[in-house]
Each structure stands twice: as C-alpha cells, then as structure tokens.
Amino acid sequence: MKIRNMNELDIQNKRVLIRCDLNVPIQNGIIQSDARILASLPTIELALQKKAKVIIMSHLGRPKNECYEKKYSLFPVFKYLKKKINYTKVYFSDNYSNITPIKPGEMLILENVRFNSGELKNDAILSKRYSNLCDIFVMDAFGSAHRKQASTYGIGKFVNIACAGPLLISEITMLKKALKNPQRPMISIVGGSKVSTKFNVLNKLSSISDTLIVGGGIANTFLAIDYNVGKSLHEPEFVLKAKKLRDNYKNIVIPIDSRVGKNFSDTEPCIIKLPSKIKENEEIMDFGDETIKKVVKIIEKAKTIIWNGPVGVFEFFNFRKGTENIAKAIANNSGFSIAGGGDTLSVIDMFSIKNKISYISTGGGAFLEFIEGKKLPAINMLEKNFSINTK
C-alpha cells in the first residue's frame, strides 16, 4: 500500500500539524541532548519555507495520570527552537481547544500531548480534536511510530490528508537498506538491560546476521546459562529461553570476560574476571579486555552494522571501556552502520561520533519493532488514510 509524502504536497497557506519526536532528556529545564530535535528540524524548516502555518506536537517523558508535571513540559524545547528558528515568529500554547492563530511561515508549539486525557488510550474524541487543528497532518515521529495513540494513530481516522514527513521516510528507507540484501559480513550489536523485551528481535537478527553480539543485562542472562553471575542484572526466568536461542544459532557472541564490581556506583573500582570466577557479591557491569578485543576484530571486518544499546554501564567511568571501544570501532568502520535507541544516542553524543555513523535512527522501540518485521501502527494509519481519501 502507498502513503503520502509531505514533499509531494502543496502545503502553502495550509494549517500543517506535524507530530514530531521531541522527547529529549531535560534536567532542571536544560536540554541534555538535542539529537532528536536536530533530526526533526529539517522537516519543520521545510514546512516553514513552504509558507505553511506550522503547528508542532510531541510527547515528552511519561507524566503520571496524563496530568501536567513541570519536568515534562515542552516549554524548554520551545525556548530552544525559538532561538534556533529566529527568522520567524514562534509561539507556545498549552490550550489545544483555542490555539493562537498564526500566519503562513510562522510556528506554534503545543504542550506535551501526554498531558491530554485520552492520548495514551487513542481516544476518538481527542483524536478528532487534534484533526480540527489542521488541514494536513504530518507524521514524522518515527520514535513513536510503534505507539497506537491519539497523536500518532487515532488522528489519521479524522483528517482528510495524513502524510509522512521527510524524517519518517528517511528512517524507513535506511532501515530497509540495512535489512534487505545487506553487504556482508553483516553484524548486529544489541545491548540493554532486559532480554525478555528483545527475544523476537534477537531471533530475527540471529537469523539475518553473520554475527550477533550481546551486551549489558541481555548478555548476563546468556552467561547465566552456564555460570553463576552473582548479583548481576539479569532475568533468571528467561535463562532457558536464552539457551534455546543460543543453541539454535551458533553466531551469538557472549562475553568471555567481564568488568565487575561489588556496588553499583560511579566510584566503584572494576576488576576483570572470567565468568566462572564471579562471586555472589559481585555484578557484571561491562565487557572485559579479551571480549573487547574479540568484538572489535569482528566490527573491523563488517560491511553492515546494526547497533542498538550500550554493552555496559557507560555512565560510570570505570565501566565505560567496552561501550567506548565498540562505539569507536563502529565509527572507524568504512561500511554501512545504522544505530538506534535512546541510550545509543547518548553514547554517540558522549564520544562525539555522530558524523561517523552512516545513519542514526531516532527510534528505540520503533527501531526494534521494524527490524523484527512488525507493521508499525503509524505506517498502517498512513496507508489507510491514503486508501480511504484517494478513492
């Protein structure tokens, strides 16, 4: 099925509502990483240049009970964008029912959609309210494309024209490039805390990759098949499932040594140990040196790399080496690399390798579900809208 592309539409003088992914980390009102905003900026600026009346909406964080919480307000993002887009008027509104009228080439940023009752439940009344704000709806939030919510899915039922923005089109194109007829060797690196949420994607990647490297709590669950992992973050109830996966595929690389500590602290000293030597009061928090050497050699030979998640507690200096070496090895690789996931973006920022990754996806869950082969709800919505409104 087909979807509309914003680039192909006449949006001049039209009220264009763009669902962006501006879900950025904010501490004390200060944006810690602007990666997602910068990714959305070309779409926003293109709409402004085409003299659309641009309205932006996004979620930020997970406010409780769909109620206002200052720490989840998009106001700091509004201030950031107002400085960035200083050639036109930029407004902010927390009122979805009575928004500020704007002229062509101007922009209005709406408050966090997750403060609106019914957003998460894909409420039809709220979806209709969103649709009344615009002539054209642009879905450009790939990071939320796997969510069946009012601002990402429900609105498509009520607007005449729903289309994909340039960022969403780019995300789909690049992911398809990595997954369909990739150059080989193709390797995948998957870190993170829980293996339970990633079994399907690990299965998929194991079947299409020449090598799958696991890190973090995911790797610890695989290590627990054969070893006592002490108090390391892992999921004992999924060890048998991990064993089946490991036994079905012979291409899964599990750490052969680890950096361990006794306390989860940024001042905790690290000791490198074999998995068989880990004590009850110790926890694995990073790859050991031999594992790093092994993984870096695999990365150096790769022609296609899919990367999701750090392999250790990279926030702690003593447990950063594995993630740092792997990130830099990916950056130095001359093949095609695609990286996605919130923590992955933080790693890329930390080691200043943004310009050395072929493509950085703004998606976390959407990134993984696309790789898994699932049809993302937002894509389904765009296809339905096109089908219904072009008959």
Tab-separated table of C-alpha atoms in Angstrom:
chain	number	residue	atom	x	y	z
A	1	MET	CA	0.000	0.000	0.000
A	2	LYS	CA	1.016	3.601	-0.569
A	3	ILE	CA	1.470	6.536	1.791
A	4	ARG	CA	1.608	10.248	1.025
A	5	ASN	CA	4.893	12.118	1.282
A	6	MET	CA	4.891	15.687	2.645
A	7	ASN	CA	7.430	16.671	-0.021
A	8	GLU	CA	4.874	15.955	-2.739
A	9	LEU	CA	2.047	18.084	-1.280
A	10	ASP	CA	1.145	21.737	-1.705
A	11	ILE	CA	1.175	22.976	1.895
A	12	GLN	CA	1.349	26.724	1.284
A	13	ASN	CA	-1.123	28.655	3.495
A	14	LYS	CA	-2.328	25.344	4.929
A	15	ARG	CA	-2.526	24.542	8.649
A	16	VAL	CA	0.054	21.772	8.893
A	17	LEU	CA	0.172	19.790	12.130
A	18	ILE	CA	3.463	17.900	12.472
A	19	ARG	CA	3.786	15.110	15.042
A	20	CYS	CA	7.478	15.241	15.904
A	21	ASP	CA	9.540	13.234	18.361
A	22	LEU	CA	10.947	15.928	20.647
A	23	ASN	CA	11.270	13.543	23.586
A	24	VAL	CA	14.662	14.762	24.767
A	25	PRO	CA	16.348	14.399	28.172
A	26	ILE	CA	15.853	17.561	30.262
A	27	GLN	CA	17.357	18.275	33.685
A	28	ASN	CA	16.420	21.428	35.611
A	29	GLY	CA	14.995	22.939	32.444
A	30	ILE	CA	18.196	22.310	30.456
A	31	ILE	CA	18.191	20.006	27.418
A	32	GLN	CA	20.897	17.352	27.826
A	33	SER	CA	20.844	16.028	24.254
A	34	ASP	CA	19.308	17.799	21.266
A	35	ALA	CA	19.736	14.873	18.844
A	36	ARG	CA	16.026	14.276	18.324
A	37	ILE	CA	15.284	17.995	17.904
A	38	LEU	CA	18.028	18.344	15.296
A	39	ALA	CA	16.648	15.304	13.461
A	40	SER	CA	13.180	16.934	13.321
A	41	LEU	CA	14.466	20.373	12.345
A	42	PRO	CA	14.748	19.847	8.541
A	43	THR	CA	11.066	18.842	8.339
A	44	ILE	CA	9.990	21.835	10.429
A	45	GLU	CA	12.106	24.276	8.418
A	46	LEU	CA	10.905	22.846	5.109
A	47	ALA	CA	7.285	23.426	6.162
A	48	LEU	CA	8.134	26.996	7.206
A	49	GLN	CA	9.944	27.688	3.926
A	50	LYS	CA	6.897	26.468	2.010
A	51	LYS	CA	4.845	29.063	3.932
A	52	ALA	CA	2.675	26.615	5.817
A	53	LYS	CA	1.048	27.556	9.117
A	54	VAL	CA	3.149	25.127	11.148
A	55	ILE	CA	1.856	23.534	14.347
A	56	ILE	CA	4.119	21.139	16.257
A	57	MET	CA	3.099	18.498	18.764
A	58	SER	CA	5.137	15.870	20.597
A	59	HIS	CA	5.288	13.835	23.779
A	60	LEU	CA	7.985	14.143	26.424
A	61	GLY	CA	8.589	11.528	29.121
A	62	ARG	CA	5.874	9.659	30.972
A	63	PRO	CA	3.794	12.013	33.127
A	64	LYS	CA	1.536	10.238	35.616
A	65	ASN	CA	-2.212	10.041	35.005
A	66	GLU	CA	-1.981	12.367	31.990
A	67	CYS	CA	-1.554	15.360	34.304
A	68	TYR	CA	0.714	18.371	33.973
A	69	GLU	CA	4.177	17.985	35.510
A	70	LYS	CA	6.649	20.800	35.006
A	71	LYS	CA	9.581	18.444	34.418
A	72	TYR	CA	7.737	17.017	31.393
A	73	SER	CA	6.755	20.347	29.859
A	74	LEU	CA	7.848	21.060	26.287
A	75	PHE	CA	8.499	24.708	27.212
A	76	PRO	CA	12.322	24.228	27.279
A	77	VAL	CA	12.066	22.716	23.784
A	78	PHE	CA	10.013	25.735	22.679
A	79	LYS	CA	12.745	28.080	24.005
A	80	TYR	CA	15.408	26.036	22.192
A	81	LEU	CA	13.509	26.136	18.891
A	82	LYS	CA	12.706	29.822	19.254
A	83	LYS	CA	16.452	30.544	19.348
A	84	LYS	CA	17.166	28.095	16.526
A	85	ILE	CA	14.393	29.392	14.261
A	86	ASN	CA	14.940	33.099	14.872
A	87	TYR	CA	13.795	34.264	11.435
A	88	THR	CA	10.059	33.920	12.149
A	89	LYS	CA	7.582	34.090	14.992
A	90	VAL	CA	7.402	31.007	17.207
A	91	TYR	CA	4.586	30.629	19.731
A	92	PHE	CA	3.795	28.214	22.556
A	93	SER	CA	0.377	27.067	23.745
A	94	ASP	CA	-0.941	24.658	26.364
A	95	ASN	CA	-4.501	25.011	25.073
A	96	TYR	CA	-5.470	22.524	22.363
A	97	SER	CA	-9.019	23.875	22.114
A	98	ASN	CA	-8.262	27.523	21.477
A	99	ILE	CA	-4.866	27.863	19.835
A	100	THR	CA	-3.172	31.081	18.798
A	101	PRO	CA	-3.933	31.976	15.147
A	102	ILE	CA	-0.708	32.013	13.139
A	103	LYS	CA	0.270	33.353	9.720
A	104	PRO	CA	1.920	31.417	6.875
A	105	GLY	CA	5.604	30.852	7.691
A	106	GLU	CA	5.023	31.056	11.458
A	107	MET	CA	5.077	28.240	14.005
A	108	LEU	CA	3.158	27.196	17.102
A	109	ILE	CA	4.455	24.559	19.511
A	110	LEU	CA	1.841	22.768	21.581
A	111	GLU	CA	2.347	21.445	25.099
A	112	ASN	CA	3.162	17.769	25.747
A	113	VAL	CA	0.424	15.575	24.220
A	114	ARG	CA	0.680	13.223	27.187
A	115	PHE	CA	-0.893	15.857	29.414
A	116	ASN	CA	-4.098	15.350	27.375
A	117	SER	CA	-6.656	12.908	28.764
A	118	GLY	CA	-7.106	10.027	26.337
A	119	GLU	CA	-3.787	10.382	24.476
A	120	LEU	CA	-2.360	7.028	25.528
A	121	LYS	CA	-5.667	5.212	25.034
A	122	ASN	CA	-6.066	6.505	21.473
A	123	ASP	CA	-9.289	8.260	22.483
A	124	ALA	CA	-11.514	9.070	19.496
A	125	ILE	CA	-12.766	12.411	20.892
A	126	LEU	CA	-9.205	13.622	21.482
A	127	SER	CA	-8.123	12.342	18.058
A	128	LYS	CA	-10.943	14.373	16.480
A	129	ARG	CA	-9.830	17.478	18.445
A	130	TYR	CA	-6.341	17.070	17.033
A	131	SER	CA	-7.712	16.740	13.499
A	132	ASN	CA	-9.665	20.006	13.884
A	133	LEU	CA	-6.361	21.848	14.315
A	134	CYS	CA	-5.152	21.210	10.800
A	135	ASP	CA	-5.715	20.856	7.078
A	136	ILE	CA	-2.825	18.399	6.739
A	137	PHE	CA	-1.372	16.039	9.342
A	138	VAL	CA	2.291	15.089	9.038
A	139	MET	CA	3.511	12.022	10.929
A	140	ASP	CA	7.251	12.496	11.331
A	141	ALA	CA	7.877	10.865	14.736
A	142	PHE	CA	9.489	7.557	13.876
A	143	GLY	CA	10.381	7.117	17.558
A	144	SER	CA	6.633	6.943	18.338
A	145	ALA	CA	5.514	5.121	15.188
A	146	HIS	CA	5.024	1.894	17.142
A	147	ARG	CA	2.542	3.597	19.515
A	148	LYS	CA	-1.180	3.332	18.799
A	149	GLN	CA	-2.063	6.639	20.435
A	150	ALA	CA	-4.269	9.608	19.598
A	151	SER	CA	-1.481	11.819	18.214
A	152	THR	CA	0.279	9.047	16.261
A	153	TYR	CA	-2.595	6.867	15.089
A	154	GLY	CA	-6.116	7.988	16.035
A	155	ILE	CA	-5.892	11.359	14.285
A	156	GLY	CA	-5.474	9.604	10.935
A	157	LYS	CA	-9.090	8.449	11.039
A	158	PHE	CA	-10.413	12.025	11.096
A	159	VAL	CA	-8.077	14.093	8.897
A	160	ASN	CA	-8.579	14.275	5.140
A	161	ILE	CA	-4.857	14.287	4.436
A	162	ALA	CA	-2.294	12.404	6.534
A	163	CYS	CA	1.228	12.066	5.185
A	164	ALA	CA	4.728	11.018	6.187
A	165	GLY	CA	7.369	13.655	6.865
A	166	PRO	CA	10.908	13.526	5.418
A	167	LEU	CA	12.387	12.099	8.636
A	168	LEU	CA	9.919	9.200	8.750
A	169	ILE	CA	10.526	8.472	5.044
A	170	SER	CA	14.303	8.548	5.653
A	171	GLU	CA	14.060	6.196	8.654
A	172	ILE	CA	12.089	3.609	6.680
A	173	THR	CA	14.406	3.867	3.665
A	174	MET	CA	17.597	3.436	5.702
A	175	LEU	CA	16.284	0.554	7.794
A	176	LYS	CA	15.186	-1.262	4.654
A	177	LYS	CA	18.682	-0.715	3.239
A	178	ALA	CA	20.244	-2.349	6.300
A	179	LEU	CA	17.835	-5.290	6.312
A	180	LYS	CA	17.276	-6.058	2.624
A	181	ASN	CA	20.272	-7.522	0.791
A	182	PRO	CA	22.886	-6.026	3.165
A	183	GLN	CA	26.564	-6.132	2.300
A	184	ARG	CA	28.297	-8.916	4.181
A	185	PRO	CA	29.577	-9.643	6.726
A	186	MET	CA	26.575	-8.141	8.498
A	187	ILE	CA	26.775	-7.877	12.279
A	188	SER	CA	24.322	-6.764	14.931
A	189	ILE	CA	25.107	-5.432	18.401
A	190	VAL	CA	22.306	-5.437	20.958
A	191	GLY	CA	22.779	-4.170	24.496
A	192	GLY	CA	20.377	-3.095	27.192
A	193	SER	CA	19.026	-4.400	30.456
A	194	LYS	CA	16.231	-6.832	29.545
A	195	VAL	CA	16.423	-9.825	27.260
A	196	SER	CA	12.702	-10.513	27.804
A	197	THR	CA	11.654	-7.487	25.728
A	198	LYS	CA	14.080	-8.279	22.910
A	199	PHE	CA	13.706	-12.016	22.249
A	200	ASN	CA	11.832	-11.507	18.991
A	201	VAL	CA	14.340	-9.007	17.644
A	202	LEU	CA	17.265	-11.188	18.812
A	203	ASN	CA	15.674	-14.107	16.958
A	204	LYS	CA	15.293	-12.010	13.819
A	205	LEU	CA	18.819	-10.581	13.977
A	206	SER	CA	20.320	-14.010	14.664
A	207	SER	CA	18.653	-15.301	11.512
A	208	ILE	CA	19.825	-12.481	9.218
A	209	SER	CA	23.204	-11.506	10.730
A	210	ASP	CA	26.525	-13.253	10.302
A	211	THR	CA	27.277	-12.372	13.929
A	212	LEU	CA	25.103	-11.150	16.802
A	213	ILE	CA	26.927	-9.548	19.748
A	214	VAL	CA	25.011	-9.202	23.014
A	215	GLY	CA	25.887	-6.893	25.909
A	216	GLY	CA	24.541	-5.486	29.165
A	217	GLY	CA	21.861	-7.312	31.132
A	218	ILE	CA	20.982	-9.250	27.966
A	219	ALA	CA	24.477	-10.779	27.868
A	220	ASN	CA	24.281	-11.551	31.596
A	221	THR	CA	21.161	-13.661	31.046
A	222	PHE	CA	23.045	-15.638	28.384
A	223	LEU	CA	26.034	-16.027	30.747
A	224	ALA	CA	23.675	-17.344	33.433
A	225	ILE	CA	23.044	-20.392	31.224
A	226	ASP	CA	26.433	-21.809	32.275
A	227	TYR	CA	27.670	-19.614	35.126
A	228	ASN	CA	26.718	-18.037	38.431
A	229	VAL	CA	26.530	-14.328	37.631
A	230	GLY	CA	26.305	-13.185	41.260
A	231	LYS	CA	24.104	-10.123	41.695
A	232	SER	CA	24.463	-9.048	38.061
A	233	LEU	CA	21.441	-7.570	36.327
A	234	HIS	CA	19.795	-10.487	34.507
A	235	GLU	CA	16.472	-12.319	34.180
A	236	PRO	CA	16.656	-15.822	35.721
A	237	GLU	CA	13.184	-16.728	34.417
A	238	PHE	CA	14.390	-16.285	30.821
A	239	VAL	CA	17.628	-18.277	31.034
A	240	LEU	CA	16.085	-21.386	29.423
A	241	LYS	CA	14.687	-19.313	26.564
A	242	ALA	CA	18.110	-17.706	26.095
A	243	LYS	CA	19.670	-21.185	25.979
A	244	LYS	CA	17.292	-22.269	23.216
A	245	LEU	CA	18.174	-19.160	21.231
A	246	ARG	CA	21.907	-19.704	21.733
A	247	ASP	CA	21.633	-23.376	20.773
A	248	ASN	CA	19.542	-22.638	17.671
A	249	TYR	CA	22.044	-20.105	16.362
A	250	LYS	CA	25.802	-20.543	16.555
A	251	ASN	CA	26.559	-16.916	15.699
A	252	ILE	CA	25.755	-15.271	19.055
A	253	VAL	CA	28.839	-13.756	20.726
A	254	ILE	CA	28.686	-13.781	24.534
A	255	PRO	CA	31.340	-12.115	26.761
A	256	ILE	CA	34.370	-14.272	27.607
A	257	ASP	CA	35.428	-11.927	30.412
A	258	SER	CA	33.803	-9.046	32.272
A	259	ARG	CA	34.440	-5.953	34.338
A	260	VAL	CA	32.800	-6.494	37.705
A	261	GLY	CA	32.260	-4.548	40.926
A	262	LYS	CA	30.603	-5.077	44.283
A	263	ASN	CA	28.495	-1.903	44.289
A	264	PHE	CA	26.520	-0.107	41.602
A	265	SER	CA	28.352	3.214	41.930
A	266	ASP	CA	30.311	5.609	39.728
A	267	THR	CA	33.218	5.392	42.178
A	268	GLU	CA	33.293	1.576	42.311
A	269	PRO	CA	36.646	0.148	41.148
A	270	CYS	CA	36.466	-2.540	38.471
A	271	ILE	CA	38.067	-5.975	38.382
A	272	ILE	CA	38.292	-8.049	35.199
A	273	LYS	CA	37.156	-11.636	35.708
A	274	LEU	CA	36.285	-14.764	33.783
A	275	PRO	CA	32.584	-15.696	34.034
A	276	SER	CA	33.500	-18.789	36.084
A	277	LYS	CA	35.192	-16.661	38.758
A	278	ILE	CA	32.368	-14.228	39.577
A	279	LYS	CA	31.327	-14.268	43.244
A	280	GLU	CA	27.869	-13.927	44.792
A	281	ASN	CA	28.514	-10.331	45.926
A	282	GLU	CA	29.802	-9.136	42.535
A	283	GLU	CA	27.992	-7.795	39.499
A	284	ILE	CA	28.959	-7.604	35.839
A	285	MET	CA	28.895	-4.038	34.522
A	286	ASP	CA	30.975	-4.091	31.325
A	287	PHE	CA	32.947	-6.210	28.865
A	288	GLY	CA	36.423	-7.337	29.866
A	289	ASP	CA	39.522	-6.645	27.726
A	290	GLU	CA	39.560	-10.005	25.914
A	291	THR	CA	35.891	-9.631	24.970
A	292	ILE	CA	36.568	-6.090	23.721
A	293	LYS	CA	39.455	-7.323	21.521
A	294	LYS	CA	37.297	-10.119	20.093
A	295	VAL	CA	34.337	-7.831	19.357
A	296	VAL	CA	36.455	-5.040	17.854
A	297	LYS	CA	38.006	-7.540	15.400
A	298	ILE	CA	34.521	-8.624	14.318
A	299	ILE	CA	33.451	-4.988	13.851
A	300	GLU	CA	36.570	-4.165	11.789
A	301	LYS	CA	35.637	-6.815	9.198
A	302	ALA	CA	31.937	-5.914	8.998
A	303	LYS	CA	30.346	-4.318	5.919
A	304	THR	CA	26.945	-3.702	7.555
A	305	ILE	CA	26.391	-2.928	11.255
A	306	ILE	CA	23.131	-2.615	13.196
A	307	TRP	CA	23.703	-1.203	16.692
A	308	ASN	CA	21.171	-0.866	19.496
A	309	GLY	CA	22.244	-0.181	23.053
A	310	PRO	CA	25.412	0.116	25.178
A	311	VAL	CA	27.177	-3.044	26.356
A	312	GLY	CA	27.847	-1.820	29.888
A	313	VAL	CA	27.175	0.879	32.464
A	314	PHE	CA	28.771	3.558	30.291
A	315	GLU	CA	27.599	6.323	32.658
A	316	PHE	CA	30.263	5.103	35.155
A	317	PHE	CA	33.831	5.888	34.052
A	318	ASN	CA	35.257	2.576	35.316
A	319	PHE	CA	32.667	0.604	33.343
A	320	ARG	CA	32.734	2.565	30.105
A	321	LYS	CA	35.579	0.910	28.224
A	322	GLY	CA	33.530	-1.749	26.437
A	323	THR	CA	30.916	0.666	25.121
A	324	GLU	CA	33.572	3.266	24.226
A	325	ASN	CA	35.767	0.841	22.267
A	326	ILE	CA	32.821	-0.648	20.416
A	327	ALA	CA	31.378	2.794	19.595
A	328	LYS	CA	34.736	3.986	18.237
A	329	ALA	CA	35.243	0.764	16.260
A	330	ILE	CA	31.833	1.251	14.615
A	331	ALA	CA	32.716	4.897	13.903
A	332	ASN	CA	36.004	3.857	12.246
A	333	ASN	CA	34.339	1.181	10.124
A	334	SER	CA	34.020	2.164	6.452
A	335	GLY	CA	30.896	0.075	5.837
A	336	PHE	CA	27.242	0.986	6.360
A	337	SER	CA	26.284	1.470	10.007
A	338	ILE	CA	22.880	2.219	11.493
A	339	ALA	CA	22.359	2.994	15.177
A	340	GLY	CA	19.166	3.467	17.165
A	341	GLY	CA	17.771	3.720	20.683
A	342	GLY	CA	17.823	6.433	23.349
A	343	ASP	CA	20.894	5.174	25.216
A	344	THR	CA	22.669	4.624	21.903
A	345	LEU	CA	22.130	8.294	21.032
A	346	SER	CA	23.624	9.251	24.416
A	347	VAL	CA	26.697	7.106	23.707
A	348	ILE	CA	27.101	8.702	20.276
A	349	ASP	CA	26.955	12.165	21.888
A	350	MET	CA	29.355	11.181	24.676
A	351	PHE	CA	32.078	10.020	22.275
A	352	SER	CA	31.404	12.642	19.560
A	353	ILE	CA	30.995	10.119	16.736
A	354	LYS	CA	27.760	11.424	15.218
A	355	ASN	CA	29.355	12.252	11.869
A	356	LYS	CA	30.946	8.806	11.615
A	357	ILE	CA	27.750	6.740	11.802
A	358	SER	CA	26.090	6.213	8.404
A	359	TYR	CA	22.594	6.679	9.804
A	360	ILE	CA	21.333	7.437	13.303
A	361	SER	CA	17.742	6.396	13.893
A	362	THR	CA	15.606	8.408	16.301
A	363	GLY	CA	13.657	5.288	17.231
A	364	GLY	CA	14.097	2.917	20.140
A	365	GLY	CA	11.089	0.607	20.338
A	366	ALA	CA	10.052	1.503	16.784
A	367	PHE	CA	13.585	0.765	15.565
A	368	LEU	CA	13.474	-2.713	17.116
A	369	GLU	CA	9.916	-3.495	16.008
A	370	PHE	CA	10.718	-2.501	12.428
A	371	ILE	CA	13.763	-4.783	12.454
A	372	GLU	CA	11.580	-7.527	13.906
A	373	GLY	CA	9.338	-7.219	10.868
A	374	LYS	CA	6.266	-5.768	12.568
A	375	LYS	CA	3.984	-3.323	10.744
A	376	LEU	CA	4.199	-0.100	12.736
A	377	PRO	CA	0.752	1.352	13.640
A	378	ALA	CA	1.646	4.818	12.309
A	379	ILE	CA	2.587	3.363	8.913
A	380	ASN	CA	-0.646	1.388	8.895
A	381	MET	CA	-2.571	4.593	9.676
A	382	LEU	CA	-0.912	6.465	6.794
A	383	GLU	CA	-1.716	3.629	4.385
A	384	LYS	CA	-5.366	3.536	5.471
A	385	ASN	CA	-5.730	7.312	5.196
A	386	PHE	CA	-4.283	7.268	1.678
A	387	SER	CA	-6.534	4.394	0.630
A	388	ILE	CA	-9.738	5.937	2.003
A	389	ASN	CA	-9.181	9.520	0.892
A	390	THR	CA	-7.903	8.885	-2.641
A	391	LYS	CA	-10.843	6.788	-3.868
